[in-house]
Amino acid sequence: MARNFKYHVYFRQYNDEILQKWKGRVKLCLLGIDLGGTTIKAGLVDLEGQLLVKAQVPTGAGDGAAAVLGRIGALTDELCRRLGITRKDLKGIGIGVPGSVEGEKGLVRLAPNLFWRDFPLGEELSARLGLPVAVDNDAHVAALGEMWRGAGRGLQSLLMITVGTGIGSALIINGYVWRGFFGYGAEMGHVKMLPDGPLCHCGGRGCLETLASATAMVRRFREYLAAGRISRLQDAPGLGAREILAAAAGGDELCLQVVDEAASFLGRALANAALIVGPEAVIIGGGPVQAGEVFLAPVRSYLTEALGAWQIRPLPVVAAGLRNDAGIIGAARLALQLT
Amino acid sequence: MARNFKYHVYFRQYNDEILQKWKGRVKLCLLGIDLGGTTIKAGLVDLEGQLLVKAQVPTGAGDGAAAVLGRIGALTDELCRRLGITRKDLKGIGIGVPGSVEGEKGLVRLAPNLFWRDFPLGEELSARLGLPVAVDNDAHVAALGEMWRGAGRGLQSLLMITVGTGIGSALIINGYVWRGFFGYGAEMGHVKMLPDGPLCHCGGRGCLETLASATAMVRRFREYLAAGRISRLQDAPGLGAREILAAAAGGDELCLQVVDEAASFLGRALANAALIVGPEAVIIGGGPVQAGEVFLAPVRSYLTEALGAWQIRPLPVVAAGLRNDAGIIGAARLALQLT
């Protein structure tokens, strides 16, 4: 296997100067790994959640699980070398995986993007690196990151929604990811918002993610164009929610309507969730949120309208703060929970 | 005030013989009070949740709060006398109230049936009886009772729904009532299930309780009759869900349809709740559930259908077990949480 490991090491908050300050002086830190279908991102994080150094490498999932674990091992050693520490200085490893995870067993039940089914990731990685390993779903891990160092800092209970190709969600209660009992955690992307709505890949109809995801916005925009509606935005093969949101922000009527429809479904779904579980805050991540208020403002508005008399104190709805680092920092937070 | 205090003392599990066995031998027990708009029910409960003796008296809320507190005091002394103990043998008092409660402060914010607003019930009752008092909403308290000694025995997390005039709900997580942060607790009766649905007294439209409560079943039945549909069941001024459920169980087509519609809204709302919070079990109380499977079976069926692929382990949906005693036993459980 001749894959070239180019470590894309970069620093967001901590430049070389700061790294030099820390190098060789860190007593104990955590390794956070954000294992994606395309990229493995990893970072060393101190016990207060500060990201000290990070790097990434292609996942190469097609090469098999052993190869992926090998890359994680190499990435770990590279990060340690850069910070001037050894594996023994690591308190533990946390890793977020895109799939269904039995966290307590460290078992990945199903991760289609990695071609894994019933893979004992925690056990295998722990044996390879000689360190305790905590495993969880990537949406759960990102929510932990936001709670620790992002938009949910200082909160004990939050609902995090990630709007992308689909809609992911995670519920944190009293500082821990709440999985519930019959599945693998919150699946708010699949609450049913429209009887006889669009068919979802899960087999259901009218799931939230068929109505409010980035994918849904593009589909709806194209449906309107096909029905003869006019927009300043031209359709194109690679058209994404980003362009629709930008056109909406620029006042394009059709795009505003598409965004408003998606926001209405998300806002009303959040109101229903709030009436059941009343989180301290809702954090929304993903592409559409980076477009800012053009999406968030109508979400808040529909949420407030649907909550009506039941909103005794305001329920904050805020944009995620950590963006691409949430997975690393959250995974480190997961490692901190290892006893 | 010449109201006659007739104590309707009766024993469900514990007859006179058992009471004689306990009388004078109980070292420590809890007083549970179910304060309703019409009746005050109270009972002495041992530390394992066994109801030892209970009694009830009309609330007489119109006489004012002081009179209600006086009746609670007299009821307390009467129960103690019957069990051969004194107030000093009581570890604490728990009380459930039909309204919005700030539990930690023992403050009743709003209880329309009692004509109370911002009434410091915990403080007042504690001063009067010389005992610690824990206060909570009656739906919360009933759920605690079901968890302790009823259908939720041994569970740590449950969602309890009470179907009656409205739809009440309570969420228990890790053994404690979970109130959330922006209101006074779970309000599943007000999740929105139908855009532009019936107007709810809360000001919202399409709230679950306008579609699946006992009241909703009666309203829907009458709407169908008015539209020319035929039923073996005759309309009458006092017609209730009980009669509709009985007729449905007997095969009446229109009543079956009415029950099925209510069950479909409840089942789908429960599926959405389950996708967010995944309780260990759902417990359903209230009149329609006492009719048995004619209501519960379609609720389960719609729930399972809506959960689809996401139900990895079965989510039990069971009828409440304690019926009228849930309020007393749950209030005693609340008292047990007093430190």
XYZ file of C-alpha atoms in Angstrom:
678
model
C 0.000 0.000 0.000
C 1.744 3.114 -1.254
C -0.640 5.758 0.004
C 1.297 8.897 0.797
C 0.678 10.233 4.284
C 0.726 13.957 3.922
C -0.113 15.420 7.284
C -2.054 18.582 6.820
C -1.111 20.058 10.146
C -2.601 23.441 10.789
C -3.491 25.496 13.794
C -6.636 27.456 14.311
C -6.143 29.127 17.623
C -2.635 27.943 18.360
C 0.073 29.006 16.003
C 3.624 27.806 15.974
C 4.619 30.212 18.687
C 2.002 28.870 21.066
C 2.893 25.315 20.125
C 6.504 26.054 21.010
C 5.360 27.301 24.390
C 3.474 24.080 25.035
C 5.943 21.700 23.441
C 7.476 19.409 26.010
C 5.520 21.040 28.832
C 2.210 19.267 28.501
C 1.740 16.832 31.351
C -1.497 15.164 30.362
C -3.726 15.577 27.378
C -6.475 13.890 25.417
C -6.549 12.599 21.866
C -9.723 13.401 19.969
C -10.397 11.655 16.656
C -13.084 12.614 14.162
C -13.241 9.573 11.892
C -15.098 10.475 8.718
C -15.794 8.527 5.561
C -13.303 10.715 3.678
C -10.914 12.168 6.255
C -9.527 11.270 9.656
C -9.107 14.425 11.711
C -7.320 14.210 15.033
C -6.038 16.590 17.643
C -4.455 16.806 21.057
C -6.631 18.668 23.509
C -5.790 19.722 27.043
C -7.996 18.938 30.019
C -9.793 22.281 29.656
C -10.749 21.534 26.065
C -8.164 23.689 24.309
C -7.059 22.270 20.994
C -3.259 22.260 21.051
C -2.416 20.680 17.718
C -4.372 18.975 14.989
C -3.782 17.075 11.774
C -5.717 15.132 9.196
C -5.189 12.310 6.764
C -7.402 10.596 4.169
C -9.400 7.742 5.667
C -8.943 5.290 2.815
C -11.769 3.171 4.183
C -11.622 0.926 1.119
C -8.269 -0.432 2.290
C -9.936 -2.168 5.233
C -10.218 -1.596 8.948
C -6.618 -2.605 9.755
C -5.277 0.052 7.382
C -7.540 2.692 8.913
C -6.370 1.755 12.401
C -2.756 1.927 11.171
C -3.349 5.480 9.926
C -4.868 6.474 13.249
C -1.778 5.070 15.000
C 0.600 6.992 12.730
C -1.443 10.163 13.126
C -1.336 9.766 16.909
C 2.442 9.424 16.939
C 2.847 12.369 14.586
C 0.705 14.601 16.837
C 2.628 13.484 19.941
C 5.948 14.165 18.204
C 4.857 17.664 17.237
C 3.832 18.457 20.805
C 6.950 16.809 22.220
C 5.084 14.192 24.220
C 4.695 10.415 24.083
C 1.624 8.181 24.071
C 2.099 7.778 27.822
C 1.203 11.430 28.284
C -2.237 10.766 26.824
C -4.992 10.251 29.348
C -7.194 8.566 26.796
C -8.617 8.539 23.307
C -12.090 9.523 22.159
C -13.346 8.784 18.671
C -16.462 9.795 16.781
C -17.743 7.527 14.009
C -20.364 8.174 11.296
C -22.761 5.384 12.186
C -24.658 3.469 14.828
C -22.533 2.838 17.875
C -23.008 0.902 21.088
C -20.953 3.317 23.106
C -20.559 1.258 26.254
C -19.082 -1.648 24.297
C -17.070 0.519 21.925
C -18.837 -1.404 19.176
C -19.620 0.099 15.777
C -22.831 -1.600 14.752
C -23.149 -0.072 11.317
C -21.040 2.570 9.566
C -21.841 2.367 5.840
C -19.268 5.017 4.844
C -16.516 2.948 6.454
C -17.913 -0.416 5.278
C -18.029 -1.527 8.914
C -20.617 -3.745 10.547
C -20.280 -4.973 14.139
C -16.677 -3.805 14.330
C -15.208 -3.687 17.880
C -13.424 -0.382 17.299
C -12.855 0.446 20.970
C -11.223 -2.882 21.702
C -9.087 -2.964 18.547
C -7.841 0.605 18.852
C -7.150 0.216 22.543
C -5.102 -2.926 21.907
C -3.145 -1.226 19.120
C -2.354 1.996 21.007
C -2.225 0.720 24.586
C -4.661 3.382 25.774
C -8.294 3.494 26.906
C -10.657 4.342 24.043
C -14.196 5.787 24.128
C -16.342 5.481 21.002
C -19.530 7.287 20.001
C -21.530 8.468 17.033
C -20.113 11.577 15.337
C -23.240 13.690 15.909
C -23.108 12.863 19.619
C -19.430 13.734 19.766
C -19.912 17.078 17.976
C -22.611 17.985 20.500
C -20.222 17.210 23.359
C -17.661 19.472 21.707
C -20.160 22.322 21.408
C -21.126 21.878 25.051
C -17.522 21.900 26.183
C -15.983 24.684 24.140
C -18.538 25.910 21.609
C -21.967 27.501 21.505
C -23.226 25.334 24.385
C -20.410 26.237 26.753
C -21.510 26.020 30.356
C -24.844 24.369 29.551
C -25.926 21.030 30.966
C -28.646 20.102 28.522
C -28.845 20.824 24.847
C -30.331 19.592 21.629
C -27.957 19.789 18.695
C -29.167 19.566 15.129
C -26.852 19.307 12.152
C -28.414 20.282 8.857
C -26.596 18.833 5.877
C -27.289 16.114 3.332
C -29.533 14.730 6.050
C -30.390 16.002 9.512
C -28.458 14.616 12.452
C -29.279 15.240 16.083
C -27.938 14.670 19.549
C -29.493 15.233 22.928
C -27.336 16.044 25.936
C -28.844 15.776 29.384
C -26.947 16.614 32.550
C -23.703 16.760 30.609
C -23.973 13.333 29.003
C -25.229 12.176 25.647
C -28.685 10.726 26.158
C -29.222 7.742 23.918
C -32.578 6.549 25.066
C -33.436 2.915 25.238
C -34.745 1.589 21.982
C -32.188 2.870 19.514
C -28.801 4.521 19.313
C -29.770 8.038 20.264
C -31.821 10.981 19.128
C -32.904 10.739 15.493
C -34.727 13.995 15.078
C -34.105 13.916 11.347
C -36.765 11.230 11.223
C -39.614 12.742 13.205
C -42.596 12.766 10.872
C -43.618 16.279 9.937
C -45.892 15.686 6.969
C -48.218 12.706 6.516
C -47.710 11.407 2.972
C -44.652 13.646 2.608
C -41.579 12.718 0.553
C -40.212 9.189 0.919
C -37.112 9.046 3.115
C -34.220 6.604 2.644
C -35.216 5.160 6.046
C -38.485 3.979 4.499
C -40.642 6.543 6.300
C -42.612 9.377 4.760
C -42.419 13.057 5.638
C -39.321 12.713 7.832
C -37.902 16.086 8.868
C -34.766 15.522 6.820
C -36.796 15.137 3.629
C -38.248 18.608 4.288
C -35.582 20.734 5.976
C -32.131 19.389 5.016
C -29.810 21.034 2.489
C -30.808 18.272 0.078
C -34.486 19.049 0.619
C -33.965 22.737 -0.188
C -32.306 21.883 -3.503
C -35.024 19.354 -4.372
C -37.789 21.819 -3.562
C -36.119 24.609 -5.551
C -35.933 22.345 -8.587
C -39.560 21.284 -8.167
C -40.624 24.927 -8.214
C -38.515 25.631 -11.316
C -40.054 22.603 -13.034
C -43.490 23.980 -12.134
C -42.648 27.213 -13.963
C -41.591 29.430 -11.075
C -38.888 31.969 -11.820
C -35.686 32.672 -9.929
C -32.605 34.784 -10.538
C -30.646 31.685 -9.482
C -29.930 29.314 -12.347
C -30.076 25.571 -11.858
C -26.803 23.716 -12.369
C -25.623 20.147 -11.766
C -23.701 21.037 -8.608
C -26.317 23.406 -7.183
C -26.368 23.344 -3.404
C -28.201 24.882 -0.466
C -25.359 27.386 -0.172
C -26.354 29.049 -3.468
C -30.051 28.998 -2.580
C -29.357 30.635 0.787
C -27.132 33.260 -0.827
C -29.837 34.068 -3.396
C -32.425 34.226 -0.600
C -30.196 36.625 1.324
C -30.045 38.694 -1.876
C -33.841 38.901 -1.966
C -34.688 36.253 -4.577
C -38.339 35.497 -3.964
C -38.375 31.831 -4.895
C -35.244 31.089 -2.849
C -36.714 32.968 0.110
C -39.789 30.770 -0.137
C -37.719 27.570 -0.301
C -35.687 28.608 2.752
C -38.831 29.674 4.601
C -40.490 26.312 3.979
C -37.462 24.384 5.248
C -37.213 26.678 8.271
C -40.913 26.229 9.037
C -40.554 22.443 9.230
C -37.398 22.672 11.345
C -38.840 25.350 13.635
C -42.018 23.390 14.236
C -40.112 20.146 14.810
C -37.929 21.950 17.345
C -41.027 23.290 19.100
C -42.404 19.759 19.412
C -39.057 18.541 20.735
C -38.952 21.432 23.184
C -42.444 20.612 24.491
C -41.236 17.103 25.260
C -37.701 17.570 26.498
C -37.197 21.339 27.031
C -33.462 21.670 26.408
C -31.489 24.598 27.822
C -30.613 25.596 24.264
C -30.831 24.353 20.691
C -27.592 24.446 18.721
C -27.786 24.193 14.961
C -24.776 23.248 12.902
C -24.142 22.483 9.253
C -23.868 24.442 6.025
C -27.179 26.362 6.008
C -26.381 27.804 9.422
C -23.107 29.233 8.184
C -25.260 31.362 5.875
C -26.384 33.069 9.080
C -29.663 34.726 9.880
C -31.303 34.088 6.501
C -31.919 30.545 7.766
C -31.769 30.905 11.557
C -34.151 33.857 11.860
C -37.175 32.094 10.315
C -36.352 28.905 12.271
C -36.546 30.908 15.508
C -39.688 32.630 14.377
C -41.559 29.389 13.571
C -40.302 27.825 16.787
C -41.567 30.709 18.897
C -44.908 30.734 17.097
C -45.405 26.986 17.589
C -44.397 27.079 21.263
C -46.901 29.844 21.882
C -48.039 30.119 25.480
C -45.765 27.275 26.580
C -42.543 29.206 26.256
C -42.246 30.643 29.727
C -38.569 31.399 29.435
C -36.947 31.951 26.029
C -35.399 28.903 24.394
C -32.156 30.064 22.735
C -31.514 28.787 19.195
C -27.893 29.429 18.290
C -25.429 28.543 15.555
C -22.747 25.973 16.330
C -19.460 27.593 17.252
C -16.697 25.079 16.587
C -17.427 24.165 12.967
C -14.848 21.633 11.796
C -13.165 21.263 15.180
C -16.306 20.135 17.026
C -15.581 16.489 16.193
C -12.036 16.570 17.559
C -12.823 18.557 20.683
C -15.965 16.538 21.376
C -14.064 13.280 20.968
C -11.532 14.543 23.495
C -14.422 15.350 25.846
C -15.622 11.778 25.384
C -12.158 10.572 26.398
C -12.358 12.729 29.525
C -15.385 10.656 30.581
C -13.243 7.521 30.693
C -12.687 6.656 34.324
C -68.148 26.843 57.673
C -70.275 23.830 58.278
C -68.807 21.459 55.742
C -69.094 17.938 57.019
C -65.824 16.010 56.940
C -66.779 12.499 56.003
C -63.626 10.514 55.663
C -64.082 7.940 52.984
C -61.442 5.629 54.313
C -61.024 2.510 52.286
C -58.308 -0.014 51.622
C -57.350 -1.391 48.285
C -54.632 -3.849 49.063
C -54.605 -3.494 52.816
C -57.767 -4.438 54.625
C -58.517 -3.928 58.263
C -56.630 -7.035 59.241
C -53.445 -5.792 57.588
C -53.950 -2.353 59.059
C -54.201 -3.941 62.521
C -50.892 -5.676 61.884
C -49.208 -2.398 61.003
C -50.988 -0.203 63.530
C -48.536 1.145 66.096
C -45.633 -0.713 64.500
C -44.777 1.657 61.667
C -41.522 3.421 62.433
C -41.328 5.818 59.530
C -43.645 6.533 56.671
C -44.477 9.099 54.023
C -47.601 11.152 53.496
C -48.701 11.406 49.881
C -51.356 13.957 48.922
C -53.190 14.105 45.606
C -54.751 17.570 45.655
C -57.423 17.758 42.988
C -59.894 20.465 42.082
C -62.727 18.364 43.528
C -61.170 15.955 46.011
C -58.155 15.772 48.287
C -56.864 12.210 48.394
C -54.162 11.321 50.871
C -52.440 8.211 52.100
C -49.665 6.935 54.295
C -47.081 4.987 52.336
C -44.141 3.010 53.662
C -40.595 3.473 52.415
C -41.067 0.712 49.855
C -44.081 2.434 48.332
C -46.809 0.290 49.890
C -49.991 2.201 50.519
C -50.942 1.492 54.140
C -54.061 3.610 54.578
C -55.816 6.241 52.527
C -58.682 8.679 52.829
C -60.292 11.476 50.890
C -62.255 14.638 51.517
C -63.813 17.274 49.230
C -61.357 20.040 48.350
C -63.774 22.952 48.707
C -61.337 25.177 46.852
C -63.907 27.986 46.842
C -63.444 28.384 50.609
C -59.905 29.681 50.060
C -56.402 28.339 50.503
C -56.405 28.464 54.309
C -59.488 26.233 54.437
C -57.883 23.759 52.009
C -54.726 23.648 54.126
C -56.879 23.098 57.216
C -58.542 20.109 55.558
C -55.153 18.668 54.608
C -54.062 19.030 58.240
C -57.181 17.294 59.549
C -56.818 14.540 56.960
C -53.194 14.040 57.988
C -54.125 13.664 61.647
C -56.967 11.303 60.808
C -54.653 9.044 58.771
C -52.022 9.059 61.530
C -54.671 8.187 64.121
C -55.901 5.276 62.045
C -52.392 3.901 61.703
C -51.571 4.572 65.351
C -48.728 6.961 64.655
C -48.088 10.675 65.125
C -46.903 13.358 62.750
C -43.402 12.836 64.119
C -43.361 9.381 62.518
C -43.723 10.979 59.100
C -40.496 11.394 57.159
C -42.034 13.981 54.909
C -44.975 15.086 52.807
C -45.319 15.051 49.046
C -48.159 16.786 47.271
C -49.305 16.821 43.662
C -51.199 19.859 42.351
C -53.174 20.345 39.120
C -51.205 23.250 37.709
C -47.848 24.826 36.954
C -45.417 24.338 39.788
C -41.908 25.543 40.483
C -40.957 22.399 42.310
C -37.731 23.568 43.874
C -39.443 26.516 45.532
C -42.631 24.628 46.410
C -44.423 27.412 44.570
C -47.701 26.896 42.713
C -47.521 29.369 39.854
C -50.953 28.726 38.439
C -53.649 26.216 39.421
C -56.937 27.422 37.891
C -59.029 24.643 39.467
C -57.880 25.733 42.914
C -58.041 29.467 42.131
C -54.344 29.729 43.079
C -51.722 31.945 41.539
C -48.195 32.243 42.932
C -49.186 30.422 46.100
C -46.237 29.223 48.253
C -47.820 25.861 49.029
C -44.639 24.123 50.189
C -43.791 26.836 52.682
C -47.346 27.239 54.010
C -48.017 23.535 54.409
C -44.622 22.929 55.980
C -45.221 25.719 58.524
C -48.664 24.365 59.359
C -47.674 20.716 59.770
C -44.096 21.084 60.976
C -42.790 18.715 58.315
C -40.763 19.016 55.099
C -43.006 19.291 52.031
C -42.232 18.551 48.363
C -44.577 19.954 45.711
C -44.989 19.057 42.051
C -47.473 18.979 39.228
C -49.999 16.128 39.437
C -48.995 14.551 36.115
C -45.374 14.451 37.259
C -46.380 12.932 40.561
C -48.530 10.236 38.924
C -45.579 9.284 36.714
C -43.360 8.938 39.793
C -46.007 6.672 41.312
C -46.147 4.497 38.199
C -42.357 4.245 38.190
C -42.223 3.297 41.852
C -45.067 0.835 42.186
C -47.026 0.710 38.944
C -46.509 -0.151 35.286
C -43.080 1.474 35.240
C -41.728 -0.422 38.207
C -37.977 -0.875 37.997
C -37.567 1.502 35.051
C -35.336 4.566 35.142
C -36.794 6.512 32.241
C -40.355 6.717 31.088
C -42.787 8.908 29.279
C -46.229 8.972 30.845
C -49.233 10.253 28.966
C -52.616 10.780 30.593
C -55.524 10.904 28.180
C -58.557 12.649 29.604
C -60.286 15.981 29.039
C -56.870 17.077 27.833
C -53.608 15.197 27.459
C -51.063 15.476 30.240
C -47.531 14.176 30.105
C -44.497 13.664 32.250
C -40.982 12.615 31.371
C -38.850 10.748 33.873
C -35.120 10.477 33.265
C -32.763 8.607 35.558
C -35.490 8.321 38.166
C -36.318 12.018 38.378
C -38.981 14.130 36.724
C -37.313 16.031 33.911
C -38.763 19.515 33.613
C -36.550 20.988 30.973
C -35.502 24.588 31.044
C -38.012 26.850 29.427
C -41.263 25.759 31.032
C -42.655 23.592 33.790
C -42.122 20.186 32.235
C -43.200 18.007 29.367
C -46.311 19.306 27.612
C -46.822 16.620 25.016
C -50.509 17.467 24.836
C -49.447 20.547 22.913
C -47.110 19.155 20.280
C -48.540 20.239 16.946
C -49.815 17.289 14.945
C -51.937 18.972 12.278
C -51.207 22.354 10.699
C -54.435 24.361 10.730
C -55.999 21.749 13.017
C -58.587 22.524 15.715
C -57.946 25.559 17.917
C -56.648 24.606 21.364
C -57.397 26.517 24.571
C -53.639 27.275 24.700
C -54.036 29.376 21.566
C -52.235 26.894 19.302
C -53.702 24.916 16.428
C -53.599 21.157 15.922
C -52.264 20.416 19.418
C -52.269 16.682 20.180
C -54.926 17.112 22.865
C -57.345 18.611 20.328
C -56.986 15.408 18.287
C -56.484 12.491 20.660
C -58.038 13.368 24.039
C -61.334 11.958 25.304
C -62.861 15.356 24.507
C -61.528 15.172 20.947
C -63.100 11.742 20.408
C -66.520 13.030 21.469
C -66.189 16.148 19.315
C -65.130 14.129 16.280
C -67.973 11.623 16.764
C -70.480 14.481 16.832
C -68.937 16.069 13.744
C -69.383 12.795 11.864
C -73.011 12.477 13.027
C -73.670 16.056 11.918
C -72.179 15.168 8.535
C -74.716 12.365 8.170
C -72.643 9.365 9.268
C -74.531 6.609 11.054
C -73.707 4.900 14.332
C -75.467 2.467 16.623
C -74.413 4.812 19.437
C -76.890 7.627 20.061
C -75.682 11.091 20.911
C -76.711 12.365 24.341
C -75.772 15.419 26.446
C -73.422 13.478 28.727
C -71.845 11.341 26.004
C -68.219 10.516 26.778
C -65.263 8.696 25.291
C -66.201 5.711 27.454
C -69.366 5.095 25.406
C -67.548 5.620 22.107
C -64.845 3.128 23.104
C -67.442 0.609 24.244
C -69.306 0.940 20.940
C -66.017 0.597 19.051
C -65.222 -2.555 20.998
C -68.670 -3.792 19.973
C -67.808 -3.253 16.316
C -69.564 0.033 15.571
C -67.893 1.269 12.418
C -68.093 5.008 13.070
C -66.840 4.648 16.645
C -64.006 2.436 15.427
C -63.022 5.154 12.983
C -63.122 7.857 15.669
C -60.955 5.764 17.994
C -58.580 4.891 15.173
C -58.102 8.545 14.264
C -57.341 9.534 17.860
C -54.969 6.575 18.203
C -53.184 7.508 14.971
C -52.409 11.016 16.249
C -51.276 9.710 19.633
C -49.213 6.880 18.132
C -47.452 9.212 15.711
C -46.803 11.810 18.408
C -45.306 9.083 20.600
C -43.084 7.970 17.726
C -41.773 11.516 17.321
C -41.171 11.752 21.061
C -39.402 8.404 21.008
C -37.099 9.519 18.174
C -36.034 12.455 20.308
C -35.881 11.060 23.819
C -36.181 7.261 23.517
C -37.830 6.402 26.857
C -37.530 2.925 28.327
C -41.320 2.621 28.158
C -44.411 4.680 27.468
C -47.147 4.463 30.093
C -50.610 5.623 29.157
C -53.185 6.451 31.786
C -56.667 7.913 31.791
C -60.142 6.785 30.879
C -59.653 5.558 27.301
C -56.885 3.221 28.434
C -59.190 1.566 30.932
C -61.202 0.465 27.905
C -58.192 -1.704 27.117
C -56.905 -2.879 23.789
C -59.552 -1.182 21.664
C -57.543 2.021 22.194
C -54.048 0.766 23.063
C -53.676 -1.683 20.181
C -54.030 0.934 17.403
C -51.817 3.365 19.354
C -49.065 0.718 19.400
C -49.623 -0.068 15.764
C -49.305 3.557 14.582
C -46.299 4.056 16.845
C -44.502 1.041 15.414
C -45.331 2.046 11.862
C -44.044 5.598 12.380
C -40.854 4.463 14.113
C -40.110 2.137 11.225
C -36.451 1.248 10.840
C -35.461 3.269 13.904
C -36.987 0.911 16.447
C -34.037 -1.327 17.132
C -35.410 -2.659 20.385
C -39.161 -2.688 21.041
C -40.543 0.325 22.884
C -43.189 -1.003 25.308
C -46.458 0.929 25.448
C -48.386 -0.132 28.521
C -51.455 0.887 30.481
C -50.953 2.658 33.799
C -51.218 0.282 36.734
C -52.119 2.307 39.790
C -55.191 4.154 38.513
C -56.535 6.373 41.296
C -53.697 5.626 43.715
C -50.920 6.861 41.413
C -51.275 10.404 42.773
C -50.937 9.353 46.420
C -48.100 6.888 45.883
C -46.255 9.242 43.541
C -46.561 12.099 46.024
C -45.067 9.846 48.689
C -42.219 9.072 46.264
C -41.705 12.795 45.878
C -41.447 13.087 49.661
C -38.811 10.358 49.636
C -36.644 12.647 47.500
C -36.568 15.224 50.300
C -33.133 15.180 51.802
